[in-house]
Coordinates of C-alpha atoms in Angstrom, one line a residue:
M1 CA 0.0 -0.1 0.0
L2 CA 1.2 3.5 -0.8
H3 CA 0.4 5.3 2.6
K4 CA 2.0 8.6 3.0
K5 CA 1.2 12.3 3.6
I6 CA 1.5 14.7 0.6
S7 CA 1.3 18.4 0.7
L8 CA -1.3 20.1 -1.7
R9 CA 1.0 23.4 -1.6
G10 CA 4.5 21.9 -2.2
T11 CA 5.4 22.6 1.5
D12 CA 6.0 20.3 4.4
S13 CA 3.7 17.2 4.3
N14 CA 2.4 18.2 7.8
T15 CA 1.3 21.7 6.7
V16 CA -2.5 21.9 6.0
P17 CA -3.8 21.4 3.3
Y18 CA -2.4 17.8 2.7
I19 CA -3.8 14.4 1.8
T20 CA -3.0 11.1 3.3
T21 CA -3.1 8.3 0.6
Y22 CA -4.5 4.7 1.0
I23 CA -3.4 3.4 -2.3
L24 CA -3.8 -0.4 -2.6
D25 CA -1.0 -2.6 -4.0
S26 CA -1.9 -3.6 -7.6
I27 CA 0.6 -6.3 -8.1
L28 CA -2.2 -9.0 -8.1
D29 CA -4.7 -6.9 -10.0
S30 CA -2.7 -4.7 -12.4
Q31 CA -5.2 -4.7 -15.2
K32 CA -8.1 -3.4 -13.2
K33 CA -8.5 0.4 -12.6
R34 CA -9.9 1.0 -9.1
P35 CA -12.4 3.7 -8.0
L36 CA -11.0 6.2 -5.6
V37 CA -12.8 7.9 -2.8
I38 CA -11.7 11.1 -1.5
V39 CA -12.7 11.6 2.2
F40 CA -13.5 14.9 4.0
P41 CA -13.9 14.4 7.9
G42 CA -16.2 16.8 9.6
G43 CA -15.7 19.1 12.4
G44 CA -17.8 22.2 11.9
Y45 CA -15.0 23.6 9.6
E46 CA -13.2 24.1 13.0
Y47 CA -11.1 21.0 12.7
C48 CA -11.0 17.6 11.0
S49 CA -12.3 14.7 13.0
S50 CA -9.9 11.6 13.1
R51 CA -12.9 9.3 13.6
E52 CA -14.2 10.2 10.0
G53 CA -10.9 10.0 8.3
E54 CA -8.7 6.8 8.3
P55 CA -11.4 4.4 9.4
I56 CA -13.4 5.4 6.4
A57 CA -10.6 5.1 4.0
C58 CA -9.8 1.5 5.3
E59 CA -13.5 0.6 4.9
F60 CA -13.3 1.6 1.3
N61 CA -9.9 -0.2 1.0
S62 CA -11.7 -3.3 2.0
A63 CA -14.0 -3.1 -1.1
G64 CA -11.1 -2.8 -3.4
Y65 CA -11.3 1.0 -3.8
N66 CA -8.2 3.5 -3.3
A67 CA -8.8 6.1 -0.9
V68 CA -7.4 9.7 0.1
V69 CA -8.3 11.7 3.3
V70 CA -8.0 15.3 3.0
E71 CA -6.8 17.6 5.8
Y72 CA -8.3 20.9 4.6
T73 CA -8.0 24.4 6.0
T74 CA -10.4 25.1 8.7
N75 CA -11.4 28.4 10.4
A76 CA -10.7 30.2 7.2
P77 CA -13.0 32.3 5.1
Y78 CA -14.9 30.9 2.1
P79 CA -13.7 29.5 -0.4
Q80 CA -10.3 28.5 1.1
A81 CA -11.5 25.0 2.1
L82 CA -13.2 24.7 -1.4
K83 CA -10.0 25.4 -3.0
D84 CA -8.4 22.7 -1.0
A85 CA -11.1 20.2 -2.0
S86 CA -10.5 21.3 -5.7
D87 CA -6.8 20.8 -5.5
A88 CA -7.2 17.4 -3.8
I89 CA -9.4 16.2 -6.7
V90 CA -7.0 17.5 -9.4
Y91 CA -4.0 15.9 -7.6
V92 CA -5.8 12.6 -7.6
R93 CA -6.8 12.7 -11.2
E94 CA -3.3 13.9 -12.2
H95 CA -1.9 10.6 -10.4
A96 CA -4.6 8.4 -11.5
E97 CA -2.4 6.3 -13.7
E98 CA 0.4 5.9 -11.2
W99 CA -2.0 4.9 -8.7
N100 CA -4.0 2.4 -10.8
T101 CA -7.2 4.6 -10.5
D102 CA -10.0 5.1 -12.9
P103 CA -10.1 8.9 -13.4
D104 CA -13.9 8.5 -14.3
K105 CA -14.6 7.0 -10.8
I106 CA -13.5 9.5 -8.4
Y107 CA -15.9 10.0 -5.6
V108 CA -16.0 12.4 -2.7
C109 CA -17.2 11.3 0.8
G110 CA -17.9 13.8 3.4
F111 CA -19.3 14.0 7.0
S112 CA -21.3 16.9 8.5
A113 CA -19.3 20.0 7.6
G114 CA -16.9 17.8 5.6
A115 CA -19.9 16.7 3.8
H116 CA -20.9 20.3 3.0
L117 CA -17.4 20.6 1.7
A118 CA -17.8 17.5 -0.5
A119 CA -21.2 18.7 -1.7
S120 CA -19.7 22.1 -2.5
I121 CA -17.2 20.9 -4.8
G122 CA -19.7 18.8 -6.6
I123 CA -22.2 21.5 -6.9
M124 CA -19.9 24.6 -7.2
C125 CA -16.9 23.3 -9.3
G126 CA -18.4 24.8 -12.5
K127 CA -19.8 28.0 -10.8
E128 CA -17.4 29.2 -8.4
E129 CA -14.7 31.5 -10.1
A130 CA -12.2 30.7 -7.5
I131 CA -12.0 27.0 -8.5
K132 CA -13.7 26.9 -12.1
R133 CA -11.6 24.9 -14.6
E134 CA -12.2 24.4 -18.3
D135 CA -11.0 20.8 -18.0
K136 CA -13.2 20.1 -15.2
L137 CA -10.5 17.9 -13.5
N138 CA -11.9 19.0 -10.1
R139 CA -15.4 17.6 -10.7
P140 CA -16.3 14.3 -8.7
N141 CA -18.2 11.7 -10.5
G142 CA -20.4 11.2 -7.4
M143 CA -20.9 12.5 -3.8
I144 CA -21.5 10.4 -0.5
L145 CA -22.8 12.8 2.1
C146 CA -23.0 11.7 5.6
Y147 CA -25.3 13.6 7.9
P148 CA -24.5 16.7 5.7
V149 CA -24.5 20.4 6.6
I150 CA -26.4 21.9 3.7
S151 CA -28.6 24.7 4.3
S152 CA -27.9 28.2 6.0
G153 CA -31.5 28.8 6.6
E154 CA -34.0 27.6 9.2
F155 CA -32.2 24.3 9.7
A156 CA -28.6 25.4 9.7
H157 CA -25.8 24.4 11.7
R158 CA -25.0 27.9 12.5
G159 CA -21.4 27.2 13.8
S160 CA -20.2 25.8 10.5
F161 CA -21.4 28.8 8.5
D162 CA -19.8 31.1 11.1
S163 CA -16.4 29.2 10.7
L164 CA -16.8 29.8 7.0
G165 CA -17.3 33.4 7.4
A166 CA -20.7 33.3 5.9
V167 CA -22.1 36.5 7.4
T168 CA -23.4 38.5 4.5
P169 CA -26.8 37.5 2.8
E170 CA -24.9 37.0 -0.5
L171 CA -22.4 34.4 1.0
L172 CA -25.1 32.6 3.1
E173 CA -27.1 32.2 -0.1
K174 CA -24.2 30.8 -2.0
T175 CA -23.2 28.4 0.7
S176 CA -26.8 27.2 1.2
L177 CA -26.3 24.2 -1.4
E178 CA -30.0 23.4 -1.8
L179 CA -30.2 26.7 -3.5
Q180 CA -27.3 25.9 -5.8
V181 CA -28.0 22.5 -7.4
D182 CA -28.4 22.5 -11.0
K183 CA -28.6 19.7 -13.7
N184 CA -24.7 19.5 -13.7
T185 CA -24.6 18.4 -10.1
P186 CA -23.0 14.8 -9.8
P187 CA -25.2 11.9 -8.4
A188 CA -25.5 11.7 -4.6
F189 CA -25.8 9.1 -2.0
I190 CA -27.0 10.7 1.3
W191 CA -27.8 9.4 4.7
H192 CA -28.8 11.0 8.0
T193 CA -30.6 10.1 11.2
F194 CA -33.9 11.1 12.3
T195 CA -32.9 12.0 15.8
D196 CA -29.9 14.1 14.8
T197 CA -30.4 17.3 16.9
C198 CA -27.1 19.1 15.9
V199 CA -27.6 19.0 12.1
P200 CA -31.2 18.5 11.5
V201 CA -32.3 15.8 8.9
E202 CA -34.1 18.4 7.0
N203 CA -30.6 19.4 5.6
S204 CA -30.6 16.0 3.7
M205 CA -34.3 16.4 2.8
L206 CA -33.7 19.8 1.4
L207 CA -30.9 18.7 -0.7
A208 CA -32.8 15.6 -2.0
S209 CA -35.7 17.7 -3.0
S210 CA -33.5 20.0 -4.9
L211 CA -31.8 17.2 -6.8
R212 CA -35.2 15.7 -7.8
K213 CA -36.2 19.0 -9.1
N214 CA -33.1 19.1 -11.3
D215 CA -33.3 15.5 -12.3
V216 CA -30.1 14.5 -10.5
P217 CA -30.0 10.9 -9.4
F218 CA -29.8 10.4 -5.6
E219 CA -30.1 7.8 -3.0
L220 CA -31.4 8.9 0.4
H221 CA -31.4 6.8 3.7
I222 CA -32.8 8.2 6.8
Y223 CA -32.3 6.1 10.0
P224 CA -34.7 6.3 12.9
D225 CA -32.1 6.4 15.6
G226 CA -28.7 7.9 16.2
R227 CA -27.1 11.3 17.3
H228 CA -25.0 13.4 15.1
G229 CA -21.4 12.3 14.2
L230 CA -21.9 8.4 14.1
S231 CA -19.2 7.9 11.4
L232 CA -19.4 4.1 10.9
A233 CA -21.7 3.8 14.0
K234 CA -19.3 1.0 15.3
D235 CA -17.4 0.5 18.5
F236 CA -13.9 1.5 17.1
T237 CA -15.4 5.0 15.7
S238 CA -17.6 5.7 18.8
N239 CA -16.8 8.1 21.6
E240 CA -19.5 6.6 23.7
P241 CA -21.7 3.4 23.6
V242 CA -24.6 5.5 22.4
D243 CA -22.7 6.0 19.2
I244 CA -22.9 2.2 18.4
V245 CA -26.0 1.9 16.3
P246 CA -26.1 -1.4 14.4
H247 CA -29.0 -0.5 12.1
A248 CA -27.0 2.7 10.8
Q249 CA -23.9 0.6 10.2
G250 CA -25.6 -0.4 7.0
W251 CA -24.8 2.8 5.4
M252 CA -21.3 1.8 4.3
P253 CA -22.3 -1.3 2.5
L254 CA -25.2 0.5 0.8
A255 CA -22.6 3.1 -0.4
K256 CA -20.3 0.6 -1.8
E257 CA -23.2 -0.9 -3.7
W258 CA -24.2 2.6 -5.0
I259 CA -20.7 3.0 -6.4
E260 CA -20.8 -0.2 -8.1
Q261 CA -24.1 0.6 -10.0
L262 CA -23.1 4.1 -11.2

Protein backbone atom coordinates (compact mmCIF):
# COMPACT_ATOMS: atom_id res chain seq x y z
CA MET A 1 0.00 0.00 0.00
CA LEU A 2 1.10 3.54 -0.75
CA HIS A 3 0.43 5.24 2.58
CA LYS A 4 1.93 8.69 2.91
CA LYS A 5 1.17 12.34 3.56
CA ILE A 6 1.42 14.65 0.57
CA SER A 7 1.26 18.44 0.71
CA LEU A 8 -1.16 20.11 -1.69
CA ARG A 9 0.91 23.30 -1.63
CA GLY A 10 4.38 21.84 -2.16
CA THR A 11 5.42 22.54 1.42
CA ASP A 12 6.03 20.28 4.42
CA SER A 13 3.73 17.24 4.31
CA ASN A 14 2.33 18.11 7.75
CA THR A 15 1.26 21.58 6.62
CA VAL A 16 -2.45 21.96 5.91
CA PRO A 17 -3.82 21.34 3.35
CA TYR A 18 -2.46 17.85 2.79
CA ILE A 19 -3.74 14.44 1.79
CA THR A 20 -3.03 11.04 3.28
CA THR A 21 -3.08 8.28 0.69
CA TYR A 22 -4.45 4.75 1.07
CA ILE A 23 -3.54 3.36 -2.35
CA LEU A 24 -3.80 -0.42 -2.64
CA ASP A 25 -1.03 -2.61 -3.98
CA SER A 26 -1.87 -3.49 -7.58
CA ILE A 27 0.54 -6.38 -8.16
CA LEU A 28 -2.19 -9.01 -8.10
CA ASP A 29 -4.73 -6.95 -10.01
CA SER A 30 -2.69 -4.79 -12.34
CA GLN A 31 -5.23 -4.77 -15.18
CA LYS A 32 -8.09 -3.37 -13.14
CA LYS A 33 -8.37 0.35 -12.55
CA ARG A 34 -9.82 1.00 -9.13
CA PRO A 35 -12.37 3.60 -8.02
CA LEU A 36 -11.00 6.14 -5.56
CA VAL A 37 -12.86 7.83 -2.71
CA ILE A 38 -11.69 11.20 -1.37
CA VAL A 39 -12.71 11.57 2.28
CA PHE A 40 -13.48 14.91 3.94
CA PRO A 41 -13.85 14.51 7.73
CA GLY A 42 -16.28 16.69 9.64
CA GLY A 43 -15.68 19.09 12.49
CA GLY A 44 -17.81 22.16 11.88
CA TYR A 45 -15.09 23.71 9.69
CA GLU A 46 -13.19 24.13 12.99
CA TYR A 47 -11.08 20.95 12.80
CA CYS A 48 -10.96 17.61 10.94
CA SER A 49 -12.27 14.67 12.95
CA SER A 50 -9.95 11.65 13.01
CA ARG A 51 -12.97 9.35 13.54
CA GLU A 52 -14.18 10.29 10.06
CA GLY A 53 -10.84 9.96 8.29
CA GLU A 54 -8.67 6.85 8.36
CA PRO A 55 -11.43 4.40 9.47
CA ILE A 56 -13.48 5.46 6.45
CA ALA A 57 -10.54 5.11 4.05
CA CYS A 58 -9.84 1.61 5.37
CA GLU A 59 -13.48 0.60 4.87
CA PHE A 60 -13.31 1.65 1.23
CA ASN A 61 -9.98 -0.17 0.88
CA SER A 62 -11.74 -3.33 2.03
CA ALA A 63 -14.01 -3.07 -1.03
CA GLY A 64 -11.01 -2.81 -3.34
CA TYR A 65 -11.15 0.98 -3.71
CA ASN A 66 -8.28 3.38 -3.32
CA ALA A 67 -8.83 6.22 -0.86
CA VAL A 68 -7.43 9.59 0.13
CA VAL A 69 -8.19 11.58 3.30
CA VAL A 70 -8.01 15.38 3.03
CA GLU A 71 -6.85 17.55 5.90
CA TYR A 72 -8.33 20.81 4.63
CA THR A 73 -8.00 24.35 5.94
CA THR A 74 -10.36 25.14 8.83
CA ASN A 75 -11.37 28.39 10.52
CA ALA A 76 -10.74 30.19 7.24
CA PRO A 77 -13.07 32.32 5.12
CA TYR A 78 -14.86 30.83 2.14
CA PRO A 79 -13.67 29.65 -0.37
CA GLN A 80 -10.34 28.47 1.13
CA ALA A 81 -11.54 24.97 2.08
CA LEU A 82 -13.23 24.70 -1.32
CA LYS A 83 -9.91 25.48 -3.01
CA ASP A 84 -8.31 22.70 -0.95
CA ALA A 85 -11.00 20.27 -2.07
CA SER A 86 -10.52 21.28 -5.69
CA ASP A 87 -6.76 20.84 -5.43
CA ALA A 88 -7.18 17.40 -3.87
CA ILE A 89 -9.39 16.13 -6.69
CA VAL A 90 -7.07 17.54 -9.36
CA TYR A 91 -4.05 15.94 -7.65
CA VAL A 92 -5.78 12.57 -7.56
CA ARG A 93 -6.73 12.72 -11.24
CA GLU A 94 -3.21 13.78 -12.21
CA HIS A 95 -1.87 10.70 -10.41
CA ALA A 96 -4.60 8.30 -11.51
CA GLU A 97 -2.37 6.29 -13.85
CA GLU A 98 0.40 6.01 -11.26
CA TRP A 99 -2.10 4.89 -8.62
CA ASN A 100 -3.95 2.43 -10.87
CA THR A 101 -7.08 4.53 -10.44
CA ASP A 102 -9.96 5.03 -12.89
CA PRO A 103 -10.10 8.81 -13.46
CA ASP A 104 -13.82 8.50 -14.26
CA LYS A 105 -14.57 6.92 -10.89
CA ILE A 106 -13.45 9.59 -8.44
CA TYR A 107 -15.94 10.04 -5.58
CA VAL A 108 -16.06 12.42 -2.64
CA CYS A 109 -17.27 11.28 0.79
CA GLY A 110 -17.89 13.84 3.49
CA PHE A 111 -19.24 13.98 7.03
CA SER A 112 -21.21 16.87 8.54
CA ALA A 113 -19.28 20.04 7.59
CA GLY A 114 -16.97 17.80 5.56
CA ALA A 115 -20.09 16.70 3.67
CA HIS A 116 -20.87 20.36 3.06
CA LEU A 117 -17.40 20.67 1.56
CA ALA A 118 -17.84 17.48 -0.51
CA ALA A 119 -21.21 18.68 -1.79
CA SER A 120 -19.81 22.17 -2.42
CA ILE A 121 -17.10 20.91 -4.74
CA GLY A 122 -19.64 18.77 -6.58
CA ILE A 123 -22.20 21.54 -6.94
CA MET A 124 -19.94 24.59 -7.27
CA CYS A 125 -17.01 23.31 -9.34
CA GLY A 126 -18.49 24.78 -12.52
CA LYS A 127 -19.81 27.97 -10.91
CA GLU A 128 -17.35 29.32 -8.36
CA GLU A 129 -14.74 31.42 -10.14
CA ALA A 130 -12.11 30.63 -7.53
CA ILE A 131 -12.06 26.95 -8.57
CA LYS A 132 -13.65 26.89 -12.05
CA ARG A 133 -11.61 24.91 -14.58
CA GLU A 134 -12.19 24.38 -18.29
CA ASP A 135 -10.81 20.83 -18.08
CA LYS A 136 -13.24 19.94 -15.25
CA LEU A 137 -10.55 17.88 -13.51
CA ASN A 138 -11.96 18.93 -10.13
CA ARG A 139 -15.47 17.57 -10.74
CA PRO A 140 -16.22 14.40 -8.75
CA ASN A 141 -18.16 11.59 -10.39
CA GLY A 142 -20.39 11.17 -7.35
CA MET A 143 -20.93 12.42 -3.79
CA ILE A 144 -21.40 10.37 -0.60
CA LEU A 145 -22.83 12.74 2.00
CA CYS A 146 -23.08 11.61 5.61
CA TYR A 147 -25.34 13.66 7.91
CA PRO A 148 -24.48 16.69 5.78
CA VAL A 149 -24.57 20.36 6.64
CA ILE A 150 -26.45 21.79 3.66
CA SER A 151 -28.69 24.76 4.41
CA SER A 152 -27.86 28.15 5.93
CA GLY A 153 -31.55 28.78 6.55
CA GLU A 154 -33.98 27.64 9.22
CA PHE A 155 -32.26 24.27 9.77
CA ALA A 156 -28.66 25.50 9.66
CA HIS A 157 -25.80 24.30 11.78
CA ARG A 158 -24.89 27.87 12.45
CA GLY A 159 -21.38 27.17 13.72
CA SER A 160 -20.29 25.72 10.38
CA PHE A 161 -21.37 28.82 8.49
CA ASP A 162 -19.77 31.09 11.10
CA SER A 163 -16.47 29.22 10.63
CA LEU A 164 -16.80 29.78 6.88
CA GLY A 165 -17.22 33.49 7.45
CA ALA A 166 -20.66 33.31 5.85
CA VAL A 167 -22.12 36.43 7.45
CA THR A 168 -23.46 38.39 4.47
CA PRO A 169 -26.78 37.52 2.82
CA GLU A 170 -24.97 36.91 -0.47
CA LEU A 171 -22.49 34.43 0.99
CA LEU A 172 -25.15 32.71 3.07
CA GLU A 173 -27.12 32.13 -0.11
CA LYS A 174 -24.08 30.88 -2.02
CA THR A 175 -23.17 28.39 0.70
CA SER A 176 -26.76 27.17 1.18
CA LEU A 177 -26.30 24.29 -1.21
CA GLU A 178 -29.93 23.35 -1.79
CA LEU A 179 -30.17 26.71 -3.59
CA GLN A 180 -27.19 25.99 -5.84
CA VAL A 181 -27.99 22.56 -7.28
CA ASP A 182 -28.38 22.38 -11.05
CA LYS A 183 -28.49 19.69 -13.73
CA ASN A 184 -24.68 19.46 -13.74
CA THR A 185 -24.53 18.35 -10.10
CA PRO A 186 -23.07 14.80 -9.74
CA PRO A 187 -25.22 11.93 -8.42
CA ALA A 188 -25.45 11.66 -4.64
CA PHE A 189 -25.74 9.04 -1.91
CA ILE A 190 -27.07 10.68 1.26
CA TRP A 191 -27.74 9.38 4.75
CA HIS A 192 -28.86 10.98 7.99
CA THR A 193 -30.55 10.05 11.27
CA PHE A 194 -34.00 11.25 12.24
CA THR A 195 -32.87 12.04 15.79
CA ASP A 196 -29.90 14.21 14.83
CA THR A 197 -30.31 17.37 16.92
CA CYS A 198 -27.05 19.01 15.83
CA VAL A 199 -27.55 19.04 12.06
CA PRO A 200 -31.28 18.45 11.51
CA VAL A 201 -32.35 15.80 9.03
CA GLU A 202 -34.09 18.52 7.04
CA ASN A 203 -30.66 19.37 5.60
CA SER A 204 -30.58 16.07 3.72
CA MET A 205 -34.25 16.33 2.79
CA LEU A 206 -33.82 19.82 1.35
CA LEU A 207 -30.89 18.66 -0.74
CA ALA A 208 -32.75 15.58 -1.96
CA SER A 209 -35.71 17.72 -2.98
CA SER A 210 -33.46 20.07 -4.93
CA LEU A 211 -31.70 17.16 -6.64
CA ARG A 212 -35.08 15.73 -7.64
CA LYS A 213 -36.21 19.07 -9.09
CA ASN A 214 -33.07 19.19 -11.21
CA ASP A 215 -33.34 15.54 -12.30
CA VAL A 216 -30.08 14.57 -10.58
CA PRO A 217 -30.05 10.91 -9.43
CA PHE A 218 -29.72 10.32 -5.70
CA GLU A 219 -30.15 7.68 -3.02
CA LEU A 220 -31.37 8.81 0.41
CA HIS A 221 -31.42 6.82 3.66
CA ILE A 222 -32.86 8.21 6.89
CA TYR A 223 -32.21 5.99 9.91
CA PRO A 224 -34.67 6.32 12.81
CA ASP A 225 -32.09 6.47 15.62
CA GLY A 226 -28.62 7.87 16.22
CA ARG A 227 -27.16 11.19 17.21
CA HIS A 228 -24.93 13.38 15.08
CA GLY A 229 -21.43 12.25 14.16
CA LEU A 230 -21.86 8.46 14.07
CA SER A 231 -19.10 7.87 11.51
CA LEU A 232 -19.31 4.09 10.92
CA ALA A 233 -21.63 3.72 13.96
CA LYS A 234 -19.30 0.98 15.22
CA ASP A 235 -17.33 0.55 18.43
CA PHE A 236 -13.94 1.63 17.07
CA THR A 237 -15.29 4.93 15.69
CA SER A 238 -17.48 5.74 18.69
CA ASN A 239 -16.77 8.08 21.58
CA GLU A 240 -19.53 6.56 23.69
CA PRO A 241 -21.68 3.38 23.60
CA VAL A 242 -24.64 5.47 22.41
CA ASP A 243 -22.79 5.97 19.12
CA ILE A 244 -22.87 2.24 18.34
CA VAL A 245 -26.00 1.92 16.20
CA PRO A 246 -26.17 -1.44 14.38
CA HIS A 247 -28.93 -0.42 11.98
CA ALA A 248 -27.05 2.70 10.85
CA GLN A 249 -23.94 0.60 10.21
CA GLY A 250 -25.67 -0.43 7.00
CA TRP A 251 -24.83 2.84 5.28
CA MET A 252 -21.32 1.79 4.27
CA PRO A 253 -22.30 -1.45 2.46
CA LEU A 254 -25.07 0.50 0.72
CA ALA A 255 -22.63 3.23 -0.33
CA LYS A 256 -20.31 0.60 -1.82
CA GLU A 257 -23.23 -0.90 -3.75
CA TRP A 258 -24.17 2.58 -4.96
CA ILE A 259 -20.67 3.12 -6.33
CA GLU A 260 -20.78 -0.21 -8.16
CA GLN A 261 -24.05 0.62 -9.92
CA LEU A 262 -23.05 4.08 -11.15
